[in-house]
């Protein structure tokens, strides 16, 4: 479905109140008439009903083509599409066969629509466009900054827009494109590469053979096989996943993760359909529950409460503030001292709290079970902004590691 909200808006010219229909999501399969409004920018158009003053109010927009399995996000940050996709995955939508792209450039957003409407691959075109620009600069050094756009009106063309020259149009490189599409190495890359931002940096990674994918060895009740993780999926060893085997859905557990060159992935490997998520890191209920456990532990020291704590920590994501050394560029962990002068590492269950605690820091997201593997001799203080401080010492982390191992053994 397409979604919009009607926003009261005062005309900046005459001052009268109007209403602006603000689309944040468009399903072009359901409402195909809105595609024209996107391509001519009317989707952002505000016109005063009284004085007819016109302004274009550009805002983020999610484009969904369910028929051709395409998702495009125009937004300032890629986190926007990550949040959107997380919500769609939670509803059970399999995104493994979708073309998914993000851009913060409105013209690139519209270009992507044209490219996919004509069943072209934007990654292949990005390679050609980069080479095309190099030749253009050699031929016209006085042109200034230039960009190449795919344009398809009556026919497919490539056009170069530059600072100091008129727009130049070129024929679409049909034969070159056809050759690339049958190149086995290129096809392998296209199959398993799920990058969402196809730009100049992406082309450099292609040339440097740095298009990597993450593979996962997954164990089910009846077999062990290798699958590929989507670029936007965050997973770790021990996570439960939904996979497809012989046309049927099955559930398994990740035993091992490995980074591979996309060209080296065996051609028969399928994508993981869905990561069975752990607790939401921003879940207020989790934070409140942890604080109650901390308070009770200090006053009652119940074994049952420790068990609850370990269960929560084995599921929840953690945010860790890291401080960058200006001289070396290395990222160092933040450490605070307790009353007995022991160093402890502050960790948080909410990203914003980690940022507030150390505003100059870089916030790193991980699972607590991964954190104690990396720092096995470190003690931690969980959510130090809370009234009840919860110190997780080395003894507790050792118990937690045993607890997690028992859980994985039980699952397998």
PDB file of N, CA and C in Angstrom, residues 246-285:
ATOM      1  N   UNK A 246      14.543 -27.382  -0.787  1.00  0.00           N
ATOM      2  CA  UNK A 246      13.678 -28.138  -1.697  1.00  0.00           C
ATOM      3  C   UNK A 246      12.269 -27.552  -1.759  1.00  0.00           C
ATOM      4  N   UNK A 247      12.208 -26.217  -1.800  1.00  0.00           N
ATOM      5  CA  UNK A 247      10.931 -25.531  -1.940  1.00  0.00           C
ATOM      6  C   UNK A 247      10.143 -25.361  -0.663  1.00  0.00           C
ATOM      7  N   UNK A 248      10.669 -25.831   0.469  1.00  0.00           N
ATOM      8  CA  UNK A 248       9.962 -25.722   1.741  1.00  0.00           C
ATOM      9  C   UNK A 248      10.803 -24.937   2.742  1.00  0.00           C
ATOM     10  N   UNK A 249      10.117 -24.183   3.618  1.00  0.00           N
ATOM     11  CA  UNK A 249      10.810 -23.431   4.652  1.00  0.00           C
ATOM     12  C   UNK A 249      11.280 -24.361   5.757  1.00  0.00           C
ATOM     13  N   UNK A 250      12.458 -24.064   6.283  1.00  0.00           N
ATOM     14  CA  UNK A 250      13.011 -24.848   7.382  1.00  0.00           C
ATOM     15  C   UNK A 250      13.746 -23.890   8.310  1.00  0.00           C
ATOM     16  N   UNK A 251      13.945 -24.297   9.549  1.00  0.00           N
ATOM     17  CA  UNK A 251      14.642 -23.467  10.523  1.00  0.00           C
ATOM     18  C   UNK A 251      15.960 -24.119  10.900  1.00  0.00           C
ATOM     19  N   UNK A 252      16.995 -23.289  11.044  1.00  0.00           N
ATOM     20  CA  UNK A 252      18.300 -23.809  11.422  1.00  0.00           C
ATOM     21  C   UNK A 252      19.044 -22.841  12.312  1.00  0.00           C
ATOM     22  N   UNK A 253      20.259 -23.236  12.691  1.00  0.00           N
ATOM     23  CA  UNK A 253      21.108 -22.432  13.568  1.00  0.00           C
ATOM     24  C   UNK A 253      22.441 -22.187  12.867  1.00  0.00           C
ATOM     25  N   UNK A 254      22.907 -20.934  12.884  1.00  0.00           N
ATOM     26  CA  UNK A 254      24.193 -20.604  12.267  1.00  0.00           C
ATOM     27  C   UNK A 254      25.328 -21.190  13.101  1.00  0.00           C
ATOM     28  N   UNK A 255      26.151 -22.016  12.460  1.00  0.00           N
ATOM     29  CA  UNK A 255      27.291 -22.626  13.130  1.00  0.00           C
ATOM     30  C   UNK A 255      28.591 -21.858  12.885  1.00  0.00           C
ATOM     31  N   UNK A 256      28.703 -21.238  11.697  1.00  0.00           N
ATOM     32  CA  UNK A 256      29.942 -20.557  11.339  1.00  0.00           C
ATOM     33  C   UNK A 256      29.651 -19.488  10.296  1.00  0.00           C
ATOM     34  N   UNK A 257      30.344 -18.352  10.400  1.00  0.00           N
ATOM     35  CA  UNK A 257      30.237 -17.273   9.427  1.00  0.00           C
ATOM     36  C   UNK A 257      31.591 -17.072   8.752  1.00  0.00           C
ATOM     37  N   UNK A 258      31.558 -16.758   7.456  1.00  0.00           N
ATOM     38  CA  UNK A 258      32.799 -16.589   6.700  1.00  0.00           C
ATOM     39  C   UNK A 258      32.597 -15.531   5.626  1.00  0.00           C
ATOM     40  N   UNK A 259      33.610 -14.672   5.432  1.00  0.00           N
ATOM     41  CA  UNK A 259      33.581 -13.653   4.382  1.00  0.00           C
ATOM     42  C   UNK A 259      34.257 -14.215   3.136  1.00  0.00           C
ATOM     43  N   UNK A 260      33.579 -14.068   1.989  1.00  0.00           N
ATOM     44  CA  UNK A 260      34.109 -14.596   0.730  1.00  0.00           C
ATOM     45  C   UNK A 260      33.983 -13.553  -0.372  1.00  0.00           C
ATOM     46  N   UNK A 261      34.861 -13.650  -1.358  1.00  0.00           N
ATOM     47  CA  UNK A 261      34.696 -12.885  -2.587  1.00  0.00           C
ATOM     48  C   UNK A 261      33.430 -13.393  -3.275  1.00  0.00           C
ATOM     49  N   UNK A 262      32.595 -12.474  -3.746  1.00  0.00           N
ATOM     50  CA  UNK A 262      31.321 -12.866  -4.362  1.00  0.00           C
ATOM     51  C   UNK A 262      31.524 -13.834  -5.521  1.00  0.00           C
ATOM     52  N   UNK A 263      32.641 -13.725  -6.213  1.00  0.00           N
ATOM     53  CA  UNK A 263      32.898 -14.588  -7.367  1.00  0.00           C
ATOM     54  C   UNK A 263      33.239 -16.017  -6.964  1.00  0.00           C
ATOM     55  N   UNK A 264      33.620 -16.215  -5.691  1.00  0.00           N
ATOM     56  CA  UNK A 264      34.028 -17.542  -5.233  1.00  0.00           C
ATOM     57  C   UNK A 264      32.895 -18.336  -4.589  1.00  0.00           C
ATOM     58  N   UNK A 265      31.728 -17.718  -4.469  1.00  0.00           N
ATOM     59  CA  UNK A 265      30.601 -18.418  -3.847  1.00  0.00           C
ATOM     60  C   UNK A 265      30.071 -19.470  -4.824  1.00  0.00           C
ATOM     61  N   UNK A 266      29.917 -20.720  -4.396  1.00  0.00           N
ATOM     62  CA  UNK A 266      29.358 -21.753  -5.289  1.00  0.00           C
ATOM     63  C   UNK A 266      27.990 -21.344  -5.831  1.00  0.00           C
ATOM     64  N   UNK A 267      27.759 -21.627  -7.095  1.00  0.00           N
ATOM     65  CA  UNK A 267      26.572 -21.119  -7.792  1.00  0.00           C
ATOM     66  C   UNK A 267      25.255 -21.658  -7.243  1.00  0.00           C
ATOM     67  N   UNK A 268      25.285 -22.792  -6.529  1.00  0.00           N
ATOM     68  CA  UNK A 268      24.031 -23.400  -6.070  1.00  0.00           C
ATOM     69  C   UNK A 268      23.541 -22.825  -4.741  1.00  0.00           C
ATOM     70  N   UNK A 269      24.350 -21.995  -4.083  1.00  0.00           N
ATOM     71  CA  UNK A 269      24.019 -21.525  -2.733  1.00  0.00           C
ATOM     72  C   UNK A 269      22.864 -20.527  -2.770  1.00  0.00           C
ATOM     73  N   UNK A 270      21.950 -20.668  -1.799  1.00  0.00           N
ATOM     74  CA  UNK A 270      20.797 -19.779  -1.681  1.00  0.00           C
ATOM     75  C   UNK A 270      21.010 -18.769  -0.552  1.00  0.00           C
ATOM     76  N   UNK A 271      20.141 -17.747  -0.529  1.00  0.00           N
ATOM     77  CA  UNK A 271      20.175 -16.751   0.536  1.00  0.00           C
ATOM     78  C   UNK A 271      19.384 -17.236   1.750  1.00  0.00           C
ATOM     79  N   UNK A 272      19.820 -16.804   2.923  1.00  0.00           N
ATOM     80  CA  UNK A 272      19.004 -16.969   4.127  1.00  0.00           C
ATOM     81  C   UNK A 272      17.772 -16.085   3.974  1.00  0.00           C
ATOM     82  N   UNK A 273      16.602 -16.624   4.227  1.00  0.00           N
ATOM     83  CA  UNK A 273      15.365 -15.876   4.024  1.00  0.00           C
ATOM     84  C   UNK A 273      15.112 -14.877   5.146  1.00  0.00           C
ATOM     85  N   UNK A 274      15.446 -15.279   6.372  1.00  0.00           N
ATOM     86  CA  UNK A 274      15.033 -14.444   7.498  1.00  0.00           C
ATOM     87  C   UNK A 274      15.868 -14.780   8.728  1.00  0.00           C
ATOM     88  N   UNK A 275      16.361 -13.747   9.412  1.00  0.00           N
ATOM     89  CA  UNK A 275      17.015 -13.934  10.706  1.00  0.00           C
ATOM     90  C   UNK A 275      15.934 -13.875  11.773  1.00  0.00           C
ATOM     91  N   UNK A 276      15.848 -14.904  12.586  1.00  0.00           N
ATOM     92  CA  UNK A 276      14.859 -14.900  13.670  1.00  0.00           C
ATOM     93  C   UNK A 276      15.420 -14.013  14.767  1.00  0.00           C
ATOM     94  N   UNK A 277      14.875 -12.814  14.858  1.00  0.00           N
ATOM     95  CA  UNK A 277      15.479 -11.753  15.647  1.00  0.00           C
ATOM     96  C   UNK A 277      15.416 -12.013  17.142  1.00  0.00           C
ATOM     97  N   UNK A 278      16.417 -11.453  17.808  1.00  0.00           N
ATOM     98  CA  UNK A 278      16.413 -11.436  19.258  1.00  0.00           C
ATOM     99  C   UNK A 278      15.624 -10.223  19.722  1.00  0.00           C
ATOM    100  N   UNK A 279      15.786  -9.888  20.965  1.00  0.00           N
ATOM    101  CA  UNK A 279      15.032  -8.758  21.501  1.00  0.00           C
ATOM    102  C   UNK A 279      15.435  -7.457  20.804  1.00  0.00           C
ATOM    103  N   UNK A 280      14.488  -6.543  20.706  1.00  0.00           N
ATOM    104  CA  UNK A 280      14.745  -5.222  20.152  1.00  0.00           C
ATOM    105  C   UNK A 280      15.639  -4.455  21.117  1.00  0.00           C
ATOM    106  N   UNK A 281      16.735  -3.871  20.609  1.00  0.00           N
ATOM    107  CA  UNK A 281      17.673  -3.178  21.484  1.00  0.00           C
ATOM    108  C   UNK A 281      17.061  -1.940  22.117  1.00  0.00           C
ATOM    109  N   UNK A 282      16.028  -1.396  21.515  1.00  0.00           N
ATOM    110  CA  UNK A 282      15.401  -0.203  22.070  1.00  0.00           C
ATOM    111  C   UNK A 282      14.165  -0.525  22.895  1.00  0.00           C
ATOM    112  N   UNK A 283      13.985  -1.779  23.227  1.00  0.00           N
ATOM    113  CA  UNK A 283      12.815  -2.202  23.974  1.00  0.00           C
ATOM    114  C   UNK A 283      12.896  -1.678  25.408  1.00  0.00           C
ATOM    115  N   UNK A 284      11.996  -0.760  25.772  1.00  0.00           N
ATOM    116  CA  UNK A 284      12.001  -0.176  27.117  1.00  0.00           C
ATOM    117  C   UNK A 284      11.771  -1.250  28.164  1.00  0.00           C
ATOM    118  N   UNK A 285      10.963  -2.237  27.815  1.00  0.00           N
ATOM    119  CA  UNK A 285      10.663  -3.315  28.753  1.00  0.00           C
ATOM    120  C   UNK A 285      11.932  -4.073  29.144  1.00  0.00           C
TER     121      UNK A 285
END
